[in-house]
Short mmCIF file of C-alpha atoms in Angstrom, two decimals:
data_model
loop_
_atom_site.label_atom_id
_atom_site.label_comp_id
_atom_site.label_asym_id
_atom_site.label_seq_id
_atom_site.Cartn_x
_atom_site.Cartn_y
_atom_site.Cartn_z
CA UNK E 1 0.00 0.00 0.00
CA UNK E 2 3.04 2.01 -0.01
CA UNK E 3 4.96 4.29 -2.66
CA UNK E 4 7.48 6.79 -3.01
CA UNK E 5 8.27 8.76 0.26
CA UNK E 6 12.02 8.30 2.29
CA UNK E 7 10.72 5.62 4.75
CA UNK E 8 10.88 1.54 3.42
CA UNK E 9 7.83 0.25 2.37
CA UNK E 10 8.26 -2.37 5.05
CA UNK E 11 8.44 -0.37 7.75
CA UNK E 12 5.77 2.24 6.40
CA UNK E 13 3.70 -0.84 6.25
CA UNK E 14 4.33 -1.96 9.46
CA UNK E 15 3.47 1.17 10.96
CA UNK E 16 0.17 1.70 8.73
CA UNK E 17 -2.63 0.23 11.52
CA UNK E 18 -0.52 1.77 14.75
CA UNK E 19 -0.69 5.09 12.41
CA UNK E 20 -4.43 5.03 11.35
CA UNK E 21 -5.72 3.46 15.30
CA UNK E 22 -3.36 6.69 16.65
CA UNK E 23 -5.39 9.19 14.24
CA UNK E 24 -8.89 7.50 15.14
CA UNK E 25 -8.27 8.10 19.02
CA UNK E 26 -8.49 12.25 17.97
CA UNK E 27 -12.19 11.14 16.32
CA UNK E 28 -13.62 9.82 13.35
CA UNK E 29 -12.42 10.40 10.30
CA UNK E 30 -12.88 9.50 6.93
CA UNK E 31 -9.94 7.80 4.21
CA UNK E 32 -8.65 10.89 2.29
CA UNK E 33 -8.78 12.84 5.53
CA UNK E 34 -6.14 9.93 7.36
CA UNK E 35 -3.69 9.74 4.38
CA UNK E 36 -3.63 14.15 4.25
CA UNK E 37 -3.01 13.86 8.29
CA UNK E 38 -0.15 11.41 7.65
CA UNK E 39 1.37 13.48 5.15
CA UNK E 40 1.32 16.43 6.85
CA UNK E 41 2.26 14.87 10.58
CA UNK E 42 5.44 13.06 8.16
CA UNK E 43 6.66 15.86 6.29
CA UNK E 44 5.43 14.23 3.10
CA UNK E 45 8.15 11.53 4.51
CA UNK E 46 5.11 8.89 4.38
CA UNK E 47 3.28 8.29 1.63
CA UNK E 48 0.26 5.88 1.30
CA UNK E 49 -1.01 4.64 -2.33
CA UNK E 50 -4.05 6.47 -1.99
CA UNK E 51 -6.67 3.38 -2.90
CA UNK E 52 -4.30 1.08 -0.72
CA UNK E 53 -5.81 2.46 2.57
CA UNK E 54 -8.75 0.81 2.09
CA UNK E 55 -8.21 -3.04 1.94
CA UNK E 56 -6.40 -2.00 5.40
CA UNK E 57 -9.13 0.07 6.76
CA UNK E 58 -11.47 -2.82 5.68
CA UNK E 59 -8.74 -5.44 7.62
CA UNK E 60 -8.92 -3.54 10.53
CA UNK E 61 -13.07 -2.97 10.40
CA UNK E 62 -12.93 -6.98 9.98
CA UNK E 63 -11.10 -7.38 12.84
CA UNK E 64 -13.09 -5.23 15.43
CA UNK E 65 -10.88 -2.34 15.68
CA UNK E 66 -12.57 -0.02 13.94
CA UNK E 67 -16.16 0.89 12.77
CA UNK E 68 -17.79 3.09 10.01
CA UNK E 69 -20.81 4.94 8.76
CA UNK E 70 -21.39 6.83 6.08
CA UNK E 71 -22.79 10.29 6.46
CA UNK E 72 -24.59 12.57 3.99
CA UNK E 73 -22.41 15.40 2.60
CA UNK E 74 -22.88 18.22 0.08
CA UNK E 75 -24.73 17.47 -2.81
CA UNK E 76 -26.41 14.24 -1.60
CA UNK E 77 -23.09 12.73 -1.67
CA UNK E 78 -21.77 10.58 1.12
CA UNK E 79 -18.62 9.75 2.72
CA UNK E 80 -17.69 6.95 4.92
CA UNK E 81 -16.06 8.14 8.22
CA UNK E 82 -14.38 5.56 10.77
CA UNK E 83 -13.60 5.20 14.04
CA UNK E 84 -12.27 3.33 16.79
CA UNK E 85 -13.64 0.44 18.57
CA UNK E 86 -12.95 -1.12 22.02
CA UNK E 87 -10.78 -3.82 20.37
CA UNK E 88 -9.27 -0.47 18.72
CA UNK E 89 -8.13 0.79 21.64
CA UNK E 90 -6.66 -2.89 22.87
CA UNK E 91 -4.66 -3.57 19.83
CA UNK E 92 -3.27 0.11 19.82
CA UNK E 93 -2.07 0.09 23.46
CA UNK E 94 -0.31 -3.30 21.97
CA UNK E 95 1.08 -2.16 19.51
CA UNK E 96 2.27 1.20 21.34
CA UNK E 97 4.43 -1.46 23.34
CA UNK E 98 5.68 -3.25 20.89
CA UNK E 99 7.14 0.17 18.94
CA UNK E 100 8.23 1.48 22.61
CA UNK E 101 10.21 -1.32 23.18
CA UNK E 102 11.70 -1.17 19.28
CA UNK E 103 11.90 2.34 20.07
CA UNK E 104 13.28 2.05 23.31
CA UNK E 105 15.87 -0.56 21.97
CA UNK E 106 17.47 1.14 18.96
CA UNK E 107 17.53 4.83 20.82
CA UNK E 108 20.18 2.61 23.18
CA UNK E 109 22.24 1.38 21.07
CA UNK E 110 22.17 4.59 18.50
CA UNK E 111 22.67 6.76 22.40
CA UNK E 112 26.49 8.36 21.63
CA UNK E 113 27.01 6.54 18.20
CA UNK E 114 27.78 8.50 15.35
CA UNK E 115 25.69 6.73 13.01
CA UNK Y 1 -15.33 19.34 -23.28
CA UNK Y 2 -14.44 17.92 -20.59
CA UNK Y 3 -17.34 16.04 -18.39
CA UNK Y 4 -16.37 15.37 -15.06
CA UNK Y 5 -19.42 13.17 -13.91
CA UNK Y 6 -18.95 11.53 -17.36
CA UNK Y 7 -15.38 11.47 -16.50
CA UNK Y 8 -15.93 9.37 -13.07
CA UNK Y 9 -18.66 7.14 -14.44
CA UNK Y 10 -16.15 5.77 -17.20
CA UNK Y 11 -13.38 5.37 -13.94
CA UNK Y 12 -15.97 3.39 -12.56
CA UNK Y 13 -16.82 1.11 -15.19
CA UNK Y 14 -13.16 0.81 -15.51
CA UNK Y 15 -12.76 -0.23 -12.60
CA UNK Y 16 -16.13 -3.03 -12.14
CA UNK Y 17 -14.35 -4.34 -14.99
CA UNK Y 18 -11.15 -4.97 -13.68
CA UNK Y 19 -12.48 -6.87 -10.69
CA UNK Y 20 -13.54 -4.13 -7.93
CA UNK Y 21 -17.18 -5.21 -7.81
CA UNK Y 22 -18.55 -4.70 -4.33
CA UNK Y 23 -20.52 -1.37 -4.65
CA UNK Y 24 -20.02 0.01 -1.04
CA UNK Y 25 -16.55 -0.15 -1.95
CA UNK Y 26 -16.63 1.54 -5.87
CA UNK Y 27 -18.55 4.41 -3.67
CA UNK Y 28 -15.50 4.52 -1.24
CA UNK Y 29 -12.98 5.18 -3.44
CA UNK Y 30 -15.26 7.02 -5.63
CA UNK Y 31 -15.91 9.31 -2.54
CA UNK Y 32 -11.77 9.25 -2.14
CA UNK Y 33 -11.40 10.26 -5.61
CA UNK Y 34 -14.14 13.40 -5.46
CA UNK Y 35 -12.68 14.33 -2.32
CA UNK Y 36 -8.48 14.72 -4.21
CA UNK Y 37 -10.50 16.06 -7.38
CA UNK Y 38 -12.28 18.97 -5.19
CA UNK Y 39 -8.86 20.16 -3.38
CA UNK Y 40 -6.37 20.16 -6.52
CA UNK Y 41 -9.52 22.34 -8.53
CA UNK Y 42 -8.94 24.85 -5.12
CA UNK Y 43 -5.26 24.82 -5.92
CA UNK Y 44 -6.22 26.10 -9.31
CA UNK Y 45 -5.67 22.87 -11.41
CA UNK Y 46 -8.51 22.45 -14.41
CA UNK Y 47 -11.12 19.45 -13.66
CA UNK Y 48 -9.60 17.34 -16.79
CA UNK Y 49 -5.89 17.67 -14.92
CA UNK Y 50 -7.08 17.74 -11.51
CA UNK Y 51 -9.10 14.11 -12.58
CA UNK Y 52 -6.14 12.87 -13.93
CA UNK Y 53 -3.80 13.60 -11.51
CA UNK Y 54 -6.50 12.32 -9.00
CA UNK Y 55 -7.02 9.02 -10.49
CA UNK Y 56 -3.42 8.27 -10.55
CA UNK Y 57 -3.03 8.83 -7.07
CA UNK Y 58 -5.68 6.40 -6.32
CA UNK Y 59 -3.80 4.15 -8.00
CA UNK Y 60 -4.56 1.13 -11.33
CA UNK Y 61 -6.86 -1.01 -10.34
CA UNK Y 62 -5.67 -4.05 -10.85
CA UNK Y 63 -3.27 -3.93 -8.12
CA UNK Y 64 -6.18 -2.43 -5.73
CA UNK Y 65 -8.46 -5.10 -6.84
CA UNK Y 66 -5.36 -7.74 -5.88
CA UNK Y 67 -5.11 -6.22 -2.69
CA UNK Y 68 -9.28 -6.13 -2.07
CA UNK Y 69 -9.03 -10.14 -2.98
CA UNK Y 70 -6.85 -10.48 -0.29
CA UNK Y 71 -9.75 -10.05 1.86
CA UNK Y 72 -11.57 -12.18 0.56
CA UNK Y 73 -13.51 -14.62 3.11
CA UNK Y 74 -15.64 -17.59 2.96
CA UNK Y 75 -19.24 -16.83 2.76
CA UNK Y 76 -20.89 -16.07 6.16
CA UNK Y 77 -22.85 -18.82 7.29
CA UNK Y 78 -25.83 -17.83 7.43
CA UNK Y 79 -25.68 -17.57 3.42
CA UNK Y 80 -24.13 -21.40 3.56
CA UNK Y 81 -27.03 -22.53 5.07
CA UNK Y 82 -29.33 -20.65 3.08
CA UNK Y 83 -27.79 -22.20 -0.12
CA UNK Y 84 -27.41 -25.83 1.22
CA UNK Y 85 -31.29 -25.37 2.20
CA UNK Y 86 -32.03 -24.41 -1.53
CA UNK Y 87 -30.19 -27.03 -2.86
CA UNK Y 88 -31.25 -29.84 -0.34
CA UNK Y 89 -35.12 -28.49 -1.34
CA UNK Y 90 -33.94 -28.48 -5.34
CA UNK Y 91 -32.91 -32.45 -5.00
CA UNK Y 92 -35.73 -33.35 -3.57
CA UNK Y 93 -37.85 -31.64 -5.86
CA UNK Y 94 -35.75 -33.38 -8.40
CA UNK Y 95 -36.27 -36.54 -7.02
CA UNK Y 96 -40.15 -36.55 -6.74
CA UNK Y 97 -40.86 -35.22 -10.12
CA UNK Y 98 -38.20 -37.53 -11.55
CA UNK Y 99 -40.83 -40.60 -9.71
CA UNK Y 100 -43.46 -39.07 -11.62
CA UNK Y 101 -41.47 -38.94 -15.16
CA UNK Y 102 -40.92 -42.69 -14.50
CA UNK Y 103 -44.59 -43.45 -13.81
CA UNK Y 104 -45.46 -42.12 -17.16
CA UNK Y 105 -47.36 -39.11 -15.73
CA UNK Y 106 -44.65 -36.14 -16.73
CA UNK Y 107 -43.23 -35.84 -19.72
CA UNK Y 108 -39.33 -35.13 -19.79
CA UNK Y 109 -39.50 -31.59 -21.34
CA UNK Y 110 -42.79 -30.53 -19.16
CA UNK Y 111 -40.47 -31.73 -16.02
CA UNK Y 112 -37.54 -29.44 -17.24
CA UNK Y 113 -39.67 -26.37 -17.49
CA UNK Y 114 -41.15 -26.89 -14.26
CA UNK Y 115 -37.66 -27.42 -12.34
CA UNK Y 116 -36.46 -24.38 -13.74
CA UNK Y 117 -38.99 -22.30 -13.08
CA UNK Y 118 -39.25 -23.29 -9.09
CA UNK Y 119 -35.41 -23.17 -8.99
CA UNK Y 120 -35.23 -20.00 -10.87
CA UNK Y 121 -38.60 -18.26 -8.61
CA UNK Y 122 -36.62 -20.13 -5.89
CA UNK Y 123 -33.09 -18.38 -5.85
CA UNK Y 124 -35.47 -15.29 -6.07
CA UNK Y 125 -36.91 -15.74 -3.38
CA UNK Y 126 -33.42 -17.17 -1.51
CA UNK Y 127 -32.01 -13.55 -2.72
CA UNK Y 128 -34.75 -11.86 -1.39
CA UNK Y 129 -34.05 -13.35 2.27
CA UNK Y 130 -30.62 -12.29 2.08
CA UNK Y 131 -32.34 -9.00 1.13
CA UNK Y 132 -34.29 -8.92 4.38
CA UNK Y 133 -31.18 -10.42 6.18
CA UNK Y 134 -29.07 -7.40 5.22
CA UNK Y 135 -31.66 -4.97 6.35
CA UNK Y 136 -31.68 -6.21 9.47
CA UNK Y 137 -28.62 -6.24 10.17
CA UNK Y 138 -27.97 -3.19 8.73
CA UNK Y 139 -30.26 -1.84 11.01
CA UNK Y 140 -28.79 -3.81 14.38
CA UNK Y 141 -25.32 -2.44 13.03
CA UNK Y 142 -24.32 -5.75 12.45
CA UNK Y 143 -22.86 -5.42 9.30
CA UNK Y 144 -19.29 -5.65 8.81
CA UNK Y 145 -17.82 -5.75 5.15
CA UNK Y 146 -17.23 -9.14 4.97
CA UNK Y 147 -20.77 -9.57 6.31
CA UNK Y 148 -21.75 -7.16 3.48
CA UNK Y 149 -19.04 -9.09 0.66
CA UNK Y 150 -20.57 -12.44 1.42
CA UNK Y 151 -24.21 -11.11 1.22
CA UNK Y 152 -23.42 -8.94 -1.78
CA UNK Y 153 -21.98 -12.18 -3.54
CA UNK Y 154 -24.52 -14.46 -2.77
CA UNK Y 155 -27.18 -11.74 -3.85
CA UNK Y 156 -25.72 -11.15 -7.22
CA UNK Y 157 -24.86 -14.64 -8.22
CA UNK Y 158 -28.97 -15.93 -7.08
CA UNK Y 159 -29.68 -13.00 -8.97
CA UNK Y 160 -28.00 -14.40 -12.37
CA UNK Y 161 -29.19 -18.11 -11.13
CA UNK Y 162 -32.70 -16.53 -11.40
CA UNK Y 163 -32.82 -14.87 -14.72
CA UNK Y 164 -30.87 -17.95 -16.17
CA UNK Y 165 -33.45 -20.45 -15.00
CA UNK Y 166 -36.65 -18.44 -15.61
CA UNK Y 167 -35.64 -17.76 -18.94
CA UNK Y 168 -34.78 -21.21 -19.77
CA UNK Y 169 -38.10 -22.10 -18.08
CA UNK Y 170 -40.10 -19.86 -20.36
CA UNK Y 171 -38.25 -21.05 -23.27
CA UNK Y 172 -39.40 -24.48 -22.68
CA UNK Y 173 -42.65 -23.96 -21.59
CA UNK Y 174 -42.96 -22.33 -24.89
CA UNK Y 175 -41.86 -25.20 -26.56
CA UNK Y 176 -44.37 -27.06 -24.54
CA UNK Y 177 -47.00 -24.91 -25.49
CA UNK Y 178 -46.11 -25.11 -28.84
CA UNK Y 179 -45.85 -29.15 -29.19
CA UNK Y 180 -49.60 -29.35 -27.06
CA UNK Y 181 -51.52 -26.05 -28.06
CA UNK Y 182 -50.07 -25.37 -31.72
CA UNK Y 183 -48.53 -22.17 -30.34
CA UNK Y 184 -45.97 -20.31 -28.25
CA UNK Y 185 -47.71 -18.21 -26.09
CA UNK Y 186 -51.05 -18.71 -24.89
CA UNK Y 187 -51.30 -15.26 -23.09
CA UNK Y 188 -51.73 -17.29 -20.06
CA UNK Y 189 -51.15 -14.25 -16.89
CA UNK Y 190 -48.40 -16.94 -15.52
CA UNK Y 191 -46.73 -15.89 -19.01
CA UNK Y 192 -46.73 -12.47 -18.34
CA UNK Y 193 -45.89 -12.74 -14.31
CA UNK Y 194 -42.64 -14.91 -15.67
CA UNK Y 195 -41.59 -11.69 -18.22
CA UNK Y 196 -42.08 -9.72 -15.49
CA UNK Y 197 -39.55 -11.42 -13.33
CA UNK Y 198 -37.19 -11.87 -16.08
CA UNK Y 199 -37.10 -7.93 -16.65
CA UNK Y 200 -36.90 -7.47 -12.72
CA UNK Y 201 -33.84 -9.82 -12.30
CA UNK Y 202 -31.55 -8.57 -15.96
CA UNK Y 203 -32.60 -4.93 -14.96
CA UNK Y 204 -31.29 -5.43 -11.83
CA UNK Y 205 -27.93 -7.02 -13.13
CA UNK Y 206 -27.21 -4.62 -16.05
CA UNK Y 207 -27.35 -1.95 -13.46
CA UNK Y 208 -24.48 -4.10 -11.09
CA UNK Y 209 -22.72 -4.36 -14.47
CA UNK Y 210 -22.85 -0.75 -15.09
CA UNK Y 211 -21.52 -0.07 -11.84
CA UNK Y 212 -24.73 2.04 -11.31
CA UNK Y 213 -26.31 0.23 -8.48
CA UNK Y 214 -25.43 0.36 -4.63
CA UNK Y 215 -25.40 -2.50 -2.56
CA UNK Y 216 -28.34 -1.53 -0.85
CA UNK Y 217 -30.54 -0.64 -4.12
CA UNK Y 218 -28.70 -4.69 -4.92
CA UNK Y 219 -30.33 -5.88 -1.92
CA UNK Y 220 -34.49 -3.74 -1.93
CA UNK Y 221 -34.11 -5.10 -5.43
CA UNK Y 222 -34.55 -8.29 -4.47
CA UNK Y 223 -37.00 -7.71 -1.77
CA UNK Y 224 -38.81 -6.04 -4.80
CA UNK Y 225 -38.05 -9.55 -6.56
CA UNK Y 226 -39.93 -11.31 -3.31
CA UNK Y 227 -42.96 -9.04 -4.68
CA UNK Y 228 -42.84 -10.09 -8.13
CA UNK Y 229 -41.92 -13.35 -7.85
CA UNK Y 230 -44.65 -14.30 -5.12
CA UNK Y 231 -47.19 -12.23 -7.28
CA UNK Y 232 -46.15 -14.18 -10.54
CA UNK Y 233 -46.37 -17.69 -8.90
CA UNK Y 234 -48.74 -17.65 -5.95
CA UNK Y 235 -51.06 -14.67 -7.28
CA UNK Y 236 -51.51 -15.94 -10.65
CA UNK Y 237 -52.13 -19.47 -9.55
CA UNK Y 238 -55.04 -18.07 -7.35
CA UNK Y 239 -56.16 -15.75 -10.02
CA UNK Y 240 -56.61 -18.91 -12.49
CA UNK Y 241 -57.75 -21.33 -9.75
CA UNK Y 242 -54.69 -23.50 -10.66
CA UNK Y 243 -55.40 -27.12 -9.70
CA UNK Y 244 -52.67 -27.19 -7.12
CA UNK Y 245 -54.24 -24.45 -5.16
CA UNK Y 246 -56.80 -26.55 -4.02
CA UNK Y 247 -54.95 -29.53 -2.85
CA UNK Y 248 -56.05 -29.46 1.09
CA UNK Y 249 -57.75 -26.57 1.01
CA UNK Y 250 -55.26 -24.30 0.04
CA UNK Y 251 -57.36 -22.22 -1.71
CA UNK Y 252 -58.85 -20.88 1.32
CA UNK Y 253 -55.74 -19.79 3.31
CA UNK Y 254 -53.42 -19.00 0.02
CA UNK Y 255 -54.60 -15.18 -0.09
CA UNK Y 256 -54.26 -14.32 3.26
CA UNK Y 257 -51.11 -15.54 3.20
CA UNK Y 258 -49.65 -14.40 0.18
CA UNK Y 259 -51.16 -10.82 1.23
CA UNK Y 260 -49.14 -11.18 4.92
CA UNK Y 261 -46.05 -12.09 2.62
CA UNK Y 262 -46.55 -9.20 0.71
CA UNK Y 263 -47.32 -6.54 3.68
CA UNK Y 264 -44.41 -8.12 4.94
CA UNK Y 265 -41.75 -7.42 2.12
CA UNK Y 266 -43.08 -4.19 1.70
CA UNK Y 267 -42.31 -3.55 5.21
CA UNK Y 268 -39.02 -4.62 5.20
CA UNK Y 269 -38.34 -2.44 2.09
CA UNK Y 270 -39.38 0.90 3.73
CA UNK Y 271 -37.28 -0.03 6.58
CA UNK Y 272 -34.77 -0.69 4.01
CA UNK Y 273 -34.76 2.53 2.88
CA UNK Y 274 -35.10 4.83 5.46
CA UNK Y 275 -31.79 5.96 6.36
CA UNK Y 276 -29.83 4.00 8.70
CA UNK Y 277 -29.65 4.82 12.61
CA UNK Y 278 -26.23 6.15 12.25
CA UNK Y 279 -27.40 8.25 8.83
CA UNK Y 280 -30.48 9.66 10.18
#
């Protein structure tokens, strides 16, 4: 689901659901709203394939995380806005610890290096 | 020129036919791609570049469609049930008329036409329940998309399975007709009940083709097709006093229930399309 940007796709992809459960804890929001938030909160250093979001939104909806509802807009159109569910908030305070401790880890060994 | 709407309908008939078929999620990334479209025109781009550039963001769809399939899931199982039921009731149907071909009763071409028109009136029907299904749970919330895939698959292929059969049914009842009454059509109002199904059903599945169609028009269709369907069968066997209405009494209670049947499809498709709780 990833192009372009500085960051590997790997780890952009590993971060995608941790990134998107983060951004749902503010409120609901809706697909092109997450990837602009991303870009902006990354410096345009992550960078989603637009359409790619959704099979991962749609992952995460089939796993319990997350729910959504679409909602009348302008023009009669509608938009479909998600947010987080209970299981949301379990899998993000698991994931938070698993990128703390990565985090944790690697700020260690990098602490005084010239890398 | 340059058409925008005419612009996005083309993207999504492009995409339908390169394997991104579930409607809810066409209008998702059609939503995505309005949404890119509206802020590049604000940045002073011209619709034709600001479309293009949008539509390249979203990116081909082949690779989105390979990345949708990847979600894929069995079907729920309320809709295996539902189809085992159908098929269970199709073999046994199969197996009593066959006892009657073999006692000389039924002819082999009269037994065709009849299985294919309760099988075809049948998977109406069966699509219709999955209509009502996915009203409900739309309504309880309880619709997650692979909920809503599984549905929306079994929906569209009873849908096909329906047109197919009545069709073919028609075709050899007119053959039927032909061989026994020296013509095709006898303007008998089963006849016309039976076109009326077959326009229901292919109307319903050129729209899904043309990417025109969401999945909940998909699924009040079919209730709809519980409407036609039960009219065409039940409504025109009472209306001509068919000899199997009368078979223990039915003839008395076959109204009344075929009007509760009705009352309650047509209830299910106002609740169908009132706006959801979380719409409203």
């Amino acid at each position: 689901m990833y192009s372009g940007g500085m960051i590997e796709k790997e780890l952009v992809a590993a971060s995608t659901a941790p990134l998107i459960l983060s951004l749902l804890t503010r409120g609901e929001s809706y697909g092109y709203e997450l990837i602009q938030e991303v870009k902006r909160l990354s410096g345009d250093e992550v960078q989603w394939t637009d359409g790619m979001l959704y099979p991962v939104l749609h992952r995460m909806e089939d796993c319990g995380w997350i729910k959504s509802r679409w909602v009348k807009i302008e023009n009669g159109r509608k938009r479909k806005y998600y947010s987080m569910n209970k299981e949301g908030h379990k899998a993000l305070r698991k994931k938070r610890e698993q990128w703390t401790v990565i985090s944790s880890v690697l700020g260690g060994l990098w602490k005084g290096q010239n890398v | 020129m340059f058409d925008l709407e005419q612009a996005i309908s083309d993207w999504r008939r492009q995409a339908l036919a390169a394997g991104i078929k579930t409607p809810a999620l066409l209008d998702e990334l059609e939503s995505h791609l309005r949404e890119d479209i509206r802020l590049l025109t604000s940045a002073g781009k011209s619709q034709a570049q600001a479309f293009q550039l949008a539509v390249l963001r979203l990116g081909n769809p082949g690779p989105l469609r390979t990345e949708f399939n990847k979600l894929e899931h069995p079907a729920w199982w309320p809709v295996t049930i539902g189809s085992w039921l159908f098929v269970g009731a199709l073999i046994l149907m199969t197996v009593l008329l066959s006892r009657r071909l073999f006692a000389g009763k039924l002819n082999l071409l009269l037994l065709v036409h009849i299985l294919s028109f309760t099988a075809g009136y049948g998977a109406a029907f069966l699509a219709g329940s999955f209509g009502i299904f996915y009203v409900c749970c739309r309504l309880l919330r309880a619709l997650s998309p692979s909920r809503q895939q599984s549905l929306g698959r079994a929906v569209l292929m009873l849908s096909h399975l329906s047109a197919g059969l009545v069709i073919t049914g028609m075709v050899l009842g007119m053959f039927w007709s032909h061989q026994h009454l020296g013509r095709y059509l006898t303007g008998d109002i089963r006849e016309f009940g039976a076109l009326c199904v077959i326009i229901w059903f292919v109307a319903l599945l050129v729209m899904q083709r043309y990417g025109q169609m969401s999945e909940r028009t998909a699924m009040l269709m079919c209730i709809g097709g519980n409407v036609i369907v039960s009219l065409a069968w039940f409504g025109a066997a009472i209306l001509i006093s068919d000899p199997w209405t009368r078979v223990h009494g039915m003839a008395s209670y076959l109204p009344l229930a075929l009007a509760v049947f009705l009352g309650m499809n047509l209830l299910f498709l106002a609740i169908g399309m009132a706006p959801a709780p979380e719409e409203a």
